[in-house]
mmCIF file of C-alpha atoms in Angstrom:
data_model
loop_
_atom_site.group_PDB
_atom_site.id
_atom_site.type_symbol
_atom_site.label_atom_id
_atom_site.label_comp_id
_atom_site.label_asym_id
_atom_site.label_seq_id
_atom_site.Cartn_x
_atom_site.Cartn_y
_atom_site.Cartn_z
ATOM 1 C CA MET A 956 20.804 -25.718 -11.256
ATOM 2 C CA THR A 957 17.569 -26.426 -11.361
ATOM 3 C CA THR A 958 15.503 -27.106 -15.159
ATOM 4 C CA SER A 959 11.925 -25.332 -15.076
ATOM 5 C CA SER A 960 9.352 -28.206 -15.519
ATOM 6 C CA SER A 961 9.518 -28.305 -19.651
ATOM 7 C CA GLU A 962 12.684 -27.939 -20.014
ATOM 8 C CA ARG A 963 12.306 -31.679 -18.659
ATOM 9 C CA GLY A 964 9.636 -32.412 -20.963
ATOM 10 C CA VAL A 965 6.680 -32.563 -17.951
ATOM 11 C CA SER A 966 3.704 -31.653 -18.580
ATOM 12 C CA LEU A 967 1.480 -29.950 -15.802
ATOM 13 C CA GLY A 968 -1.594 -29.128 -18.146
ATOM 14 C CA MET A 969 -1.065 -25.231 -17.500
ATOM 15 C CA PRO A 970 -1.053 -23.103 -20.070
ATOM 16 C CA GLU A 971 2.123 -21.081 -21.855
ATOM 17 C CA LEU A 972 1.168 -17.159 -20.868
ATOM 18 C CA PRO A 973 0.828 -14.235 -21.925
ATOM 19 C CA ALA A 974 -1.511 -16.194 -25.169
ATOM 20 C CA PRO A 975 -3.227 -14.309 -28.425
ATOM 21 C CA ALA A 976 -6.299 -12.647 -28.339
ATOM 22 C CA TYR A 977 -9.230 -13.261 -28.946
ATOM 23 C CA PRO A 978 -10.924 -12.131 -33.112
ATOM 24 C CA ASP A 979 -12.276 -8.646 -31.894
ATOM 25 C CA ASP A 980 -15.943 -10.353 -32.585
ATOM 26 C CA VAL A 981 -15.233 -13.210 -30.119
ATOM 27 C CA ARG A 982 -14.261 -10.901 -27.761
ATOM 28 C CA ALA A 983 -17.161 -9.068 -27.944
ATOM 29 C CA ARG A 984 -19.475 -11.722 -27.480
ATOM 30 C CA LEU A 985 -17.793 -13.555 -24.415
ATOM 31 C CA GLU A 986 -16.832 -9.655 -23.042
ATOM 32 C CA THR A 987 -20.918 -8.926 -23.381
ATOM 33 C CA ASP A 988 -21.567 -12.988 -21.711
ATOM 34 C CA ALA A 989 -19.060 -12.175 -19.022
ATOM 35 C CA ARG A 990 -20.873 -8.581 -18.030
ATOM 36 C CA ALA A 991 -24.267 -11.120 -17.188
ATOM 37 C CA ILE A 992 -22.617 -13.971 -14.750
ATOM 38 C CA ILE A 993 -20.004 -10.618 -13.269
ATOM 39 C CA ALA A 994 -23.636 -9.103 -12.743
ATOM 40 C CA ARG A 995 -24.682 -12.057 -10.539
ATOM 41 C CA TYR A 996 -22.241 -12.279 -8.185
ATOM 42 C CA PRO A 997 -21.017 -9.572 -5.211
ATOM 43 C CA ASP A 998 -18.018 -9.777 -5.668
ATOM 44 C CA SER A 999 -16.285 -10.753 -9.503
ATOM 45 C CA ARG A 1000 -14.060 -13.285 -8.503
ATOM 46 C CA SER A 1001 -17.339 -15.563 -7.363
ATOM 47 C CA ALA A 1002 -17.442 -15.274 -11.290
ATOM 48 C CA LEU A 1003 -14.654 -17.503 -11.771
ATOM 49 C CA LEU A 1004 -16.808 -20.925 -12.249
ATOM 50 C CA PRO A 1005 -18.887 -20.235 -14.582
ATOM 51 C CA MET A 1006 -15.865 -17.882 -16.161
ATOM 52 C CA LEU A 1007 -14.797 -20.103 -17.318
ATOM 53 C CA HIS A 1008 -17.496 -22.363 -18.244
ATOM 54 C CA LEU A 1009 -18.126 -19.655 -20.673
ATOM 55 C CA VAL A 1010 -14.549 -19.321 -21.948
ATOM 56 C CA GLN A 1011 -15.009 -23.742 -22.531
ATOM 57 C CA SER A 1012 -17.607 -23.427 -25.150
ATOM 58 C CA GLU A 1013 -15.960 -21.392 -26.916
ATOM 59 C CA GLU A 1014 -13.300 -23.912 -27.852
ATOM 60 C CA GLY A 1015 -14.554 -27.128 -26.343
ATOM 61 C CA HIS A 1016 -11.892 -26.199 -23.541
ATOM 62 C CA VAL A 1017 -10.097 -23.590 -21.939
ATOM 63 C CA THR A 1018 -7.326 -22.403 -23.616
ATOM 64 C CA ARG A 1019 -5.078 -19.683 -22.612
ATOM 65 C CA THR A 1020 -6.281 -17.613 -24.537
ATOM 66 C CA GLY A 1021 -9.861 -17.794 -22.579
ATOM 67 C CA MET A 1022 -7.632 -18.306 -18.732
ATOM 68 C CA ARG A 1023 -6.408 -14.731 -20.226
ATOM 69 C CA PHE A 1024 -9.757 -13.186 -19.898
ATOM 70 C CA CYS A 1025 -10.911 -14.777 -17.175
ATOM 71 C CA ALA A 1026 -8.249 -12.658 -16.142
ATOM 72 C CA GLU A 1027 -8.450 -9.722 -17.839
ATOM 73 C CA MET A 1028 -12.700 -9.548 -16.560
ATOM 74 C CA LEU A 1029 -12.116 -10.777 -12.748
ATOM 75 C CA ASN A 1030 -9.336 -8.799 -12.013
ATOM 76 C CA LEU A 1031 -6.689 -11.927 -11.158
ATOM 77 C CA THR A 1032 -3.989 -13.586 -11.789
ATOM 78 C CA THR A 1033 -3.217 -15.422 -14.391
ATOM 79 C CA ALA A 1034 -2.454 -17.525 -12.025
ATOM 80 C CA GLU A 1035 -4.889 -17.586 -9.735
ATOM 81 C CA VAL A 1036 -7.353 -18.138 -13.010
ATOM 82 C CA THR A 1037 -4.859 -20.934 -13.428
ATOM 83 C CA ALA A 1038 -5.300 -23.227 -9.882
ATOM 84 C CA VAL A 1039 -9.305 -23.248 -10.340
ATOM 85 C CA ALA A 1040 -8.954 -24.408 -13.787
ATOM 86 C CA THR A 1041 -6.172 -27.120 -13.539
ATOM 87 C CA PHE A 1042 -7.954 -28.310 -10.474
ATOM 88 C CA TYR A 1043 -11.137 -29.214 -11.538
ATOM 89 C CA THR A 1044 -11.118 -32.118 -13.717
ATOM 90 C CA MET A 1045 -14.894 -30.591 -14.999
ATOM 91 C CA TYR A 1046 -12.265 -27.972 -16.591
ATOM 92 C CA ARG A 1047 -10.601 -30.261 -20.762
ATOM 93 C CA ARG A 1048 -7.039 -27.994 -21.146
ATOM 94 C CA ARG A 1049 -6.406 -29.692 -24.259
ATOM 95 C CA PRO A 1050 -9.275 -30.141 -27.292
ATOM 96 C CA SER A 1051 -12.032 -32.610 -26.718
ATOM 97 C CA GLY A 1052 -14.695 -33.436 -29.000
ATOM 98 C CA ASP A 1053 -18.008 -33.264 -29.519
ATOM 99 C CA TYR A 1054 -19.191 -36.020 -26.299
ATOM 100 C CA GLN A 1055 -18.042 -36.144 -23.045
ATOM 101 C CA VAL A 1056 -17.721 -40.187 -23.388
ATOM 102 C CA GLY A 1057 -17.611 -40.863 -19.415
ATOM 103 C CA VAL A 1058 -17.748 -44.763 -17.611
ATOM 104 C CA CYS A 1059 -18.932 -44.933 -13.847
ATOM 105 C CA THR A 1060 -15.511 -46.687 -12.089
ATOM 106 C CA ASN A 1061 -16.249 -46.746 -8.677
ATOM 107 C CA THR A 1062 -17.420 -49.431 -7.006
ATOM 108 C CA LEU A 1063 -20.349 -50.851 -6.785
ATOM 109 C CA CYS A 1064 -20.307 -50.140 -10.708
ATOM 110 C CA ALA A 1065 -17.164 -51.130 -11.060
ATOM 111 C CA VAL A 1066 -18.360 -54.340 -9.915
ATOM 112 C CA MET A 1067 -21.133 -54.648 -11.575
ATOM 113 C CA GLY A 1068 -19.711 -53.947 -15.213
ATOM 114 C CA GLY A 1069 -17.472 -50.570 -15.059
ATOM 115 C CA ASP A 1070 -15.112 -51.601 -15.830
ATOM 116 C CA ALA A 1071 -16.169 -54.255 -17.698
ATOM 117 C CA ILE A 1072 -17.112 -51.284 -20.260
ATOM 118 C CA PHE A 1073 -14.622 -48.710 -19.835
ATOM 119 C CA GLU A 1074 -12.006 -51.403 -21.200
ATOM 120 C CA GLU A 1075 -14.697 -52.583 -24.495
ATOM 121 C CA LEU A 1076 -15.460 -49.435 -24.706
ATOM 122 C CA GLN A 1077 -11.358 -48.162 -24.793
ATOM 123 C CA GLU A 1078 -10.574 -51.731 -27.276
ATOM 124 C CA HIS A 1079 -14.119 -50.579 -29.721
ATOM 125 C CA LEU A 1080 -12.908 -46.263 -29.805
ATOM 126 C CA GLY A 1081 -8.446 -47.679 -30.098
ATOM 127 C CA VAL A 1082 -7.790 -44.799 -27.110
ATOM 128 C CA GLY A 1083 -6.785 -44.369 -23.612
ATOM 129 C CA ASN A 1084 -8.490 -42.392 -20.893
ATOM 130 C CA GLY A 1085 -8.834 -38.665 -22.145
ATOM 131 C CA GLU A 1086 -8.101 -39.105 -25.133
ATOM 132 C CA THR A 1087 -10.039 -38.207 -27.586
ATOM 133 C CA THR A 1088 -11.358 -40.636 -30.907
ATOM 134 C CA ALA A 1089 -9.590 -39.206 -34.476
ATOM 135 C CA ASP A 1090 -12.495 -37.800 -36.073
ATOM 136 C CA GLY A 1091 -13.313 -35.639 -32.502
ATOM 137 C CA LYS A 1092 -16.545 -36.787 -31.765
ATOM 138 C CA VAL A 1093 -16.172 -39.101 -28.705
ATOM 139 C CA THR A 1094 -13.806 -38.062 -25.498
ATOM 140 C CA LEU A 1095 -13.655 -42.167 -23.210
ATOM 141 C CA GLU A 1096 -12.853 -40.974 -19.358
ATOM 142 C CA HIS A 1097 -13.557 -42.858 -16.210
ATOM 143 C CA ILE A 1098 -15.164 -40.476 -14.244
ATOM 144 C CA GLU A 1099 -16.651 -41.062 -9.782
ATOM 145 C CA CYS A 1100 -19.348 -41.622 -8.391
ATOM 146 C CA ASN A 1101 -22.701 -39.744 -10.078
ATOM 147 C CA ALA A 1102 -24.648 -40.742 -7.241
ATOM 148 C CA ALA A 1103 -26.877 -42.689 -9.296
ATOM 149 C CA CYS A 1104 -26.036 -46.104 -7.875
ATOM 150 C CA ASP A 1105 -29.637 -47.589 -7.779
ATOM 151 C CA TYR A 1106 -28.770 -47.860 -11.855
ATOM 152 C CA ALA A 1107 -25.063 -49.127 -12.381
ATOM 153 C CA PRO A 1108 -23.644 -49.079 -14.078
ATOM 154 C CA VAL A 1109 -23.756 -45.775 -14.835
ATOM 155 C CA VAL A 1110 -22.276 -44.027 -18.213
ATOM 156 C CA MET A 1111 -22.057 -40.202 -18.099
ATOM 157 C CA VAL A 1112 -22.758 -38.474 -21.772
ATOM 158 C CA ASN A 1113 -21.969 -35.292 -21.150
ATOM 159 C CA TRP A 1114 -22.838 -35.286 -17.606
ATOM 160 C CA GLU A 1115 -26.628 -36.873 -18.300
ATOM 161 C CA PHE A 1116 -27.569 -40.435 -17.650
ATOM 162 C CA PHE A 1117 -27.255 -43.234 -19.491
ATOM 163 C CA ASP A 1118 -28.444 -46.086 -16.756
ATOM 164 C CA ASN A 1119 -27.654 -49.733 -15.871
ATOM 165 C CA GLN A 1120 -25.685 -50.134 -19.256
ATOM 166 C CA THR A 1121 -23.974 -52.749 -20.831
ATOM 167 C CA PRO A 1122 -20.954 -53.617 -22.587
ATOM 168 C CA GLU A 1123 -22.489 -53.962 -25.588
ATOM 169 C CA SER A 1124 -24.977 -51.435 -25.553
ATOM 170 C CA ALA A 1125 -22.468 -48.066 -24.501
ATOM 171 C CA LYS A 1126 -20.759 -49.027 -27.707
ATOM 172 C CA ARG A 1127 -23.795 -49.312 -29.436
ATOM 173 C CA MET A 1128 -23.986 -46.378 -27.861
ATOM 174 C CA VAL A 1129 -20.772 -44.421 -29.921
ATOM 175 C CA ASP A 1130 -20.933 -46.132 -32.751
ATOM 176 C CA ASP A 1131 -24.189 -43.614 -32.968
ATOM 177 C CA LEU A 1132 -22.468 -41.229 -31.373
ATOM 178 C CA ARG A 1133 -20.326 -40.439 -33.971
ATOM 179 C CA ALA A 1134 -22.455 -40.922 -36.970
ATOM 180 C CA GLY A 1135 -24.471 -38.121 -36.239
ATOM 181 C CA ARG A 1136 -27.885 -40.714 -35.658
ATOM 182 C CA PRO A 1137 -30.367 -38.923 -32.395
ATOM 183 C CA VAL A 1138 -28.951 -40.632 -29.483
ATOM 184 C CA ALA A 1139 -31.198 -40.409 -25.758
ATOM 185 C CA PRO A 1140 -30.796 -40.721 -22.435
ATOM 186 C CA THR A 1141 -32.417 -42.403 -19.973
ATOM 187 C CA ARG A 1142 -33.934 -39.710 -18.180
ATOM 188 C CA GLY A 1143 -32.431 -36.021 -17.777
ATOM 189 C CA ALA A 1144 -32.757 -33.226 -20.732
ATOM 190 C CA PRO A 1145 -31.647 -33.997 -24.008
ATOM 191 C CA LEU A 1146 -28.878 -34.920 -25.464
ATOM 192 C CA CYS A 1147 -26.333 -31.289 -26.444
ATOM 193 C CA THR A 1148 -22.529 -31.371 -28.044
ATOM 194 C CA PHE A 1149 -20.226 -30.451 -24.849
ATOM 195 C CA LYS A 1150 -19.762 -26.516 -25.849
ATOM 196 C CA GLU A 1151 -23.402 -26.334 -25.612
ATOM 197 C CA THR A 1152 -23.595 -28.359 -21.701
ATOM 198 C CA ALA A 1153 -20.642 -25.549 -20.733
ATOM 199 C CA ARG A 1154 -22.564 -23.198 -22.050
ATOM 200 C CA ILE A 1155 -25.390 -23.995 -19.460
ATOM 201 C CA LEU A 1156 -23.128 -24.870 -17.177
ATOM 202 C CA ALA A 1157 -22.100 -21.755 -17.250
ATOM 203 C CA GLY A 1158 -26.025 -20.236 -16.462
ATOM 204 C CA PHE A 1159 -27.303 -19.339 -19.821
ATOM 205 C CA PRO A 1160 -30.669 -21.016 -19.967
ATOM 206 C CA ASP A 1161 -31.195 -24.615 -21.767
ATOM 207 C CA GLU A 1162 -33.550 -23.306 -25.116
ATOM 208 C CA ARG A 1163 -34.127 -26.665 -26.397
ATOM 209 C CA GLU A 1164 -37.799 -27.401 -26.427
ATOM 210 C CA GLY A 1165 -38.536 -29.349 -24.138
ATOM 211 C CA ALA A 1166 -35.235 -29.500 -21.822
ATOM 212 C CA VAL A 1167 -35.771 -27.399 -18.891
ATOM 213 C CA GLU A 1168 -39.238 -30.063 -19.267
ATOM 214 C CA ALA A 1169 -37.337 -32.783 -18.204
ATOM 215 C CA THR A 1170 -36.061 -34.284 -15.871
ATOM 216 C CA GLY A 1171 -34.524 -37.384 -13.874
ATOM 217 C CA SER A 1172 -35.428 -38.190 -11.032
ATOM 218 C CA ALA A 1173 -34.707 -41.026 -7.872
ATOM 219 C CA GLY A 1174 -34.488 -44.073 -8.649
ATOM 220 C CA PRO A 1175 -36.316 -47.293 -6.628
ATOM 221 C CA ALA A 1176 -33.785 -48.739 -4.933
ATOM 222 C CA SER A 1177 -32.568 -44.051 -4.200
ATOM 223 C CA LEU A 1178 -36.472 -44.454 -2.242
ATOM 224 C CA THR A 1179 -37.358 -47.288 -0.368
ATOM 225 C CA GLY A 1180 -35.659 -45.725 2.867
ATOM 226 C CA LEU A 1181 -37.657 -43.324 2.133
ATOM 227 C CA LYS A 1182 -40.673 -45.167 1.599
ATOM 228 C CA LEU A 1183 -40.379 -47.816 4.324
ATOM 229 C CA ALA A 1184 -40.252 -43.984 6.980
ATOM 230 C CA LYS A 1185 -43.078 -43.000 5.935
ATOM 231 C CA GLY A 1186 -45.055 -46.110 6.580
ATOM 232 C CA GLU A 1187 -45.320 -47.607 2.716
ATOM 233 C CA THR A 1188 -44.165 -50.611 1.139
ATOM 234 C CA ALA A 1189 -41.647 -50.509 -0.765
ATOM 235 C CA PRO A 1190 -41.789 -51.577 -4.880
ATOM 236 C CA ALA A 1191 -40.940 -55.102 -5.023
ATOM 237 C CA ARG A 1192 -37.507 -55.653 -7.026
ATOM 238 C CA VAL A 1193 -37.732 -58.602 -9.225
ATOM 239 C CA VAL A 1194 -34.673 -60.092 -10.669
ATOM 240 C CA HIS A 1195 -34.365 -61.841 -12.586
ATOM 241 C CA PRO A 1196 -31.665 -65.201 -12.764
ATOM 242 C CA ARG A 1197 -29.128 -65.093 -15.806
ATOM 243 C CA GLY A 1198 -30.419 -66.804 -19.130
ATOM 244 C CA GLU A 1199 -34.583 -67.031 -17.628
ATOM 245 C CA ALA A 1200 -36.994 -65.393 -19.295
ATOM 246 C CA PRO A 1201 -39.308 -63.014 -16.398
ATOM 247 C CA ARG A 1202 -41.897 -64.672 -15.406
ATOM 248 C CA ASP A 1203 -45.650 -63.283 -15.861
ATOM 249 C CA THR A 1204 -46.905 -64.077 -11.895
ATOM 250 C CA PRO A 1205 -46.561 -60.330 -10.342
ATOM 251 C CA PRO A 1206 -44.149 -60.191 -7.997
ATOM 252 C CA HIS A 1207 -44.974 -60.848 -4.266
ATOM 253 C CA GLU A 1208 -45.434 -57.090 -2.185
ATOM 254 C CA PRO A 1209 -43.605 -57.548 0.772
ATOM 255 C CA SER A 1210 -45.428 -54.944 4.359
ATOM 256 C CA PRO A 1211 -42.375 -52.870 5.208
ATOM 257 C CA ALA A 1212 -41.618 -56.303 7.956
ATOM 258 C CA GLU A 1213 -41.041 -58.376 4.840
ATOM 259 C CA HIS A 1214 -39.322 -56.049 3.238
ATOM 260 C CA LEU A 1215 -34.736 -57.068 2.991
ATOM 261 C CA SER A 1216 -34.546 -53.657 4.252
ATOM 262 C CA SER A 1217 -36.765 -53.274 6.893
ATOM 263 C CA HIS A 1218 -34.210 -52.747 9.845
ATOM 264 C CA ASP A 1219 -33.882 -49.235 8.289
ATOM 265 C CA ALA A 1220 -37.085 -48.061 9.459
ATOM 266 C CA PRO A 1221 -37.564 -46.273 12.820
ATOM 267 C CA GLN A 1222 -37.985 -47.859 15.928
ATOM 268 C CA LYS A 1223 -40.423 -46.898 18.262
ATOM 269 C CA THR A 1224 -38.744 -45.741 21.392
ATOM 270 C CA SER A 1225 -40.703 -44.723 24.751
ATOM 271 C CA ALA A 1226 -40.843 -41.296 23.703
ATOM 272 C CA SER A 1227 -43.505 -42.910 20.233
ATOM 273 C CA ASP A 1228 -44.306 -46.055 22.384
ATOM 274 C CA PRO A 1229 -45.141 -45.117 26.563
ATOM 275 C CA ALA A 1230 -46.684 -48.836 26.704
ATOM 276 C CA HIS A 1231 -43.043 -49.830 27.287
ATOM 277 C CA PRO A 1232 -41.022 -47.630 29.220
ATOM 278 C CA SER A 1233 -37.264 -46.843 29.263
ATOM 279 C CA PRO A 1234 -36.610 -48.364 32.559
ATOM 280 C CA THR A 1235 -36.188 -45.638 35.283
ATOM 281 C CA PRO A 1236 -32.790 -44.218 35.400
ATOM 282 C CA ALA A 1237 -31.398 -44.210 39.230
ATOM 283 C CA ARG A 1238 -30.731 -41.215 41.233
ATOM 284 C CA GLY A 1239 -27.557 -39.153 42.690
ATOM 285 C CA GLY A 1240 -25.026 -41.830 45.318
ATOM 286 C CA GLU A 1241 -27.892 -45.331 44.165
ATOM 287 C CA ALA A 1242 -26.442 -47.575 42.359
ATOM 288 C CA ALA A 1243 -28.601 -48.702 39.062
ATOM 289 C CA PRO A 1244 -30.586 -52.592 39.236
ATOM 290 C CA ARG A 1245 -27.974 -54.529 38.292
ATOM 291 C CA PRO A 1246 -29.913 -57.358 35.711
ATOM 292 C CA SER A 1247 -31.124 -60.832 37.039
ATOM 293 C CA ASP A 1248 -27.956 -63.840 36.515
ATOM 294 C CA PRO A 1249 -29.717 -65.557 34.641
ATOM 295 C CA SER A 1250 -28.103 -68.898 35.252
ATOM 296 C CA PRO A 1251 -30.609 -71.305 37.612
ATOM 297 C CA THR A 1252 -28.600 -71.760 40.386
ATOM 298 C CA THR A 1253 -28.126 -69.065 43.271
ATOM 299 C CA ALA A 1254 -25.864 -68.911 46.226
ATOM 300 C CA ARG A 1255 -27.876 -69.480 49.547
ATOM 301 C CA ASP A 1256 -27.286 -66.989 52.289
ATOM 302 C CA GLY A 1257 -23.756 -66.759 53.739
ATOM 303 C CA GLU A 1258 -22.724 -69.694 51.093
ATOM 304 C CA ALA A 1259 -19.461 -69.507 48.061
ATOM 305 C CA ALA A 1260 -21.311 -69.097 44.846
ATOM 306 C CA PRO A 1261 -19.857 -72.165 43.064
ATOM 307 C CA ARG A 1262 -17.218 -71.761 41.026
ATOM 308 C CA PRO A 1263 -17.435 -73.264 37.246
ATOM 309 C CA SER A 1264 -15.579 -76.842 37.024
ATOM 310 C CA GLY A 1265 -12.365 -76.279 34.669
ATOM 311 C CA PRO A 1266 -11.926 -76.468 31.079
ATOM 312 C CA SER A 1267 -10.937 -80.666 30.913
ATOM 313 C CA GLY A 1268 -11.349 -82.569 34.010
ATOM 314 C CA PRO A 1269 -11.327 -82.446 38.051
ATOM 315 C CA ALA A 1270 -10.224 -79.636 40.086
ATOM 316 C CA ALA A 1271 -6.168 -80.451 40.443
ATOM 317 C CA GLU A 1272 -5.776 -81.595 44.860
ATOM 318 C CA GLU A 1273 -2.676 -80.140 45.509
ATOM 319 C CA GLY A 1274 -2.324 -78.545 49.130
ATOM 320 C CA GLU A 1275 -5.158 -80.474 50.587
#
């Protein structure tokens, strides 16, 4: 006799359906937003991802009620909606905090201090991976690469960047979040709550003053290859030894040839350097010329080339 996962006490992160309905006023508001989302797509089922963000913005996670709402609006089964909602980690399937604090523990961030930051925050907050503080303010998790390796180690709060973090700076940041003090990302838009972030991800405009104009660009290390390819000089990056104060003298600006990444610059080819064309390929039926023998001694006509001496001692004289 087989038993279900619930009977075995195993949670698959899937909701138990059917689910209770939204209150009438909430349902009416969500239907208006849902119709605006669905109108963007030629096929309504394509709207499922932003719809899941929409219902997540209502309660801070994707509830059974939210999944049923998506299924009804998109003419899908609850199984289809559940399959998508449980596939993507960006959809929370249980109550979470106002601020999702994600520490990158992928390779580069990890070796640059990400693992240490994550361990310190676990101890400091008293929570494990994916858990939320008792006050409902912070949910801590480790996350994968966020394409900001030149700012490693990186911590993200509601998908906004906090670059070049240390265990101490990360602890100060979460303390400020819990205390309600202003916290500003290193770059990008001002910080907002997770529910507000989910609504923006659903495709609705961020109406906060200055939020749209704020931006974050790639760091100097990310742009070095592009600058070298353009023949520009990449800016020097000064890394001072630990415990040593910054020097007053300006850094040496290396030329592209001096730069550590100069081998990444485009190399001249026969097409771009006519003065040094590539060798002419052999014509059909002819062997390509072999390179000259680097050995200074060559055999004379009619003579066999000398064999190299053995690795030790004179050759054996057997058979002579």
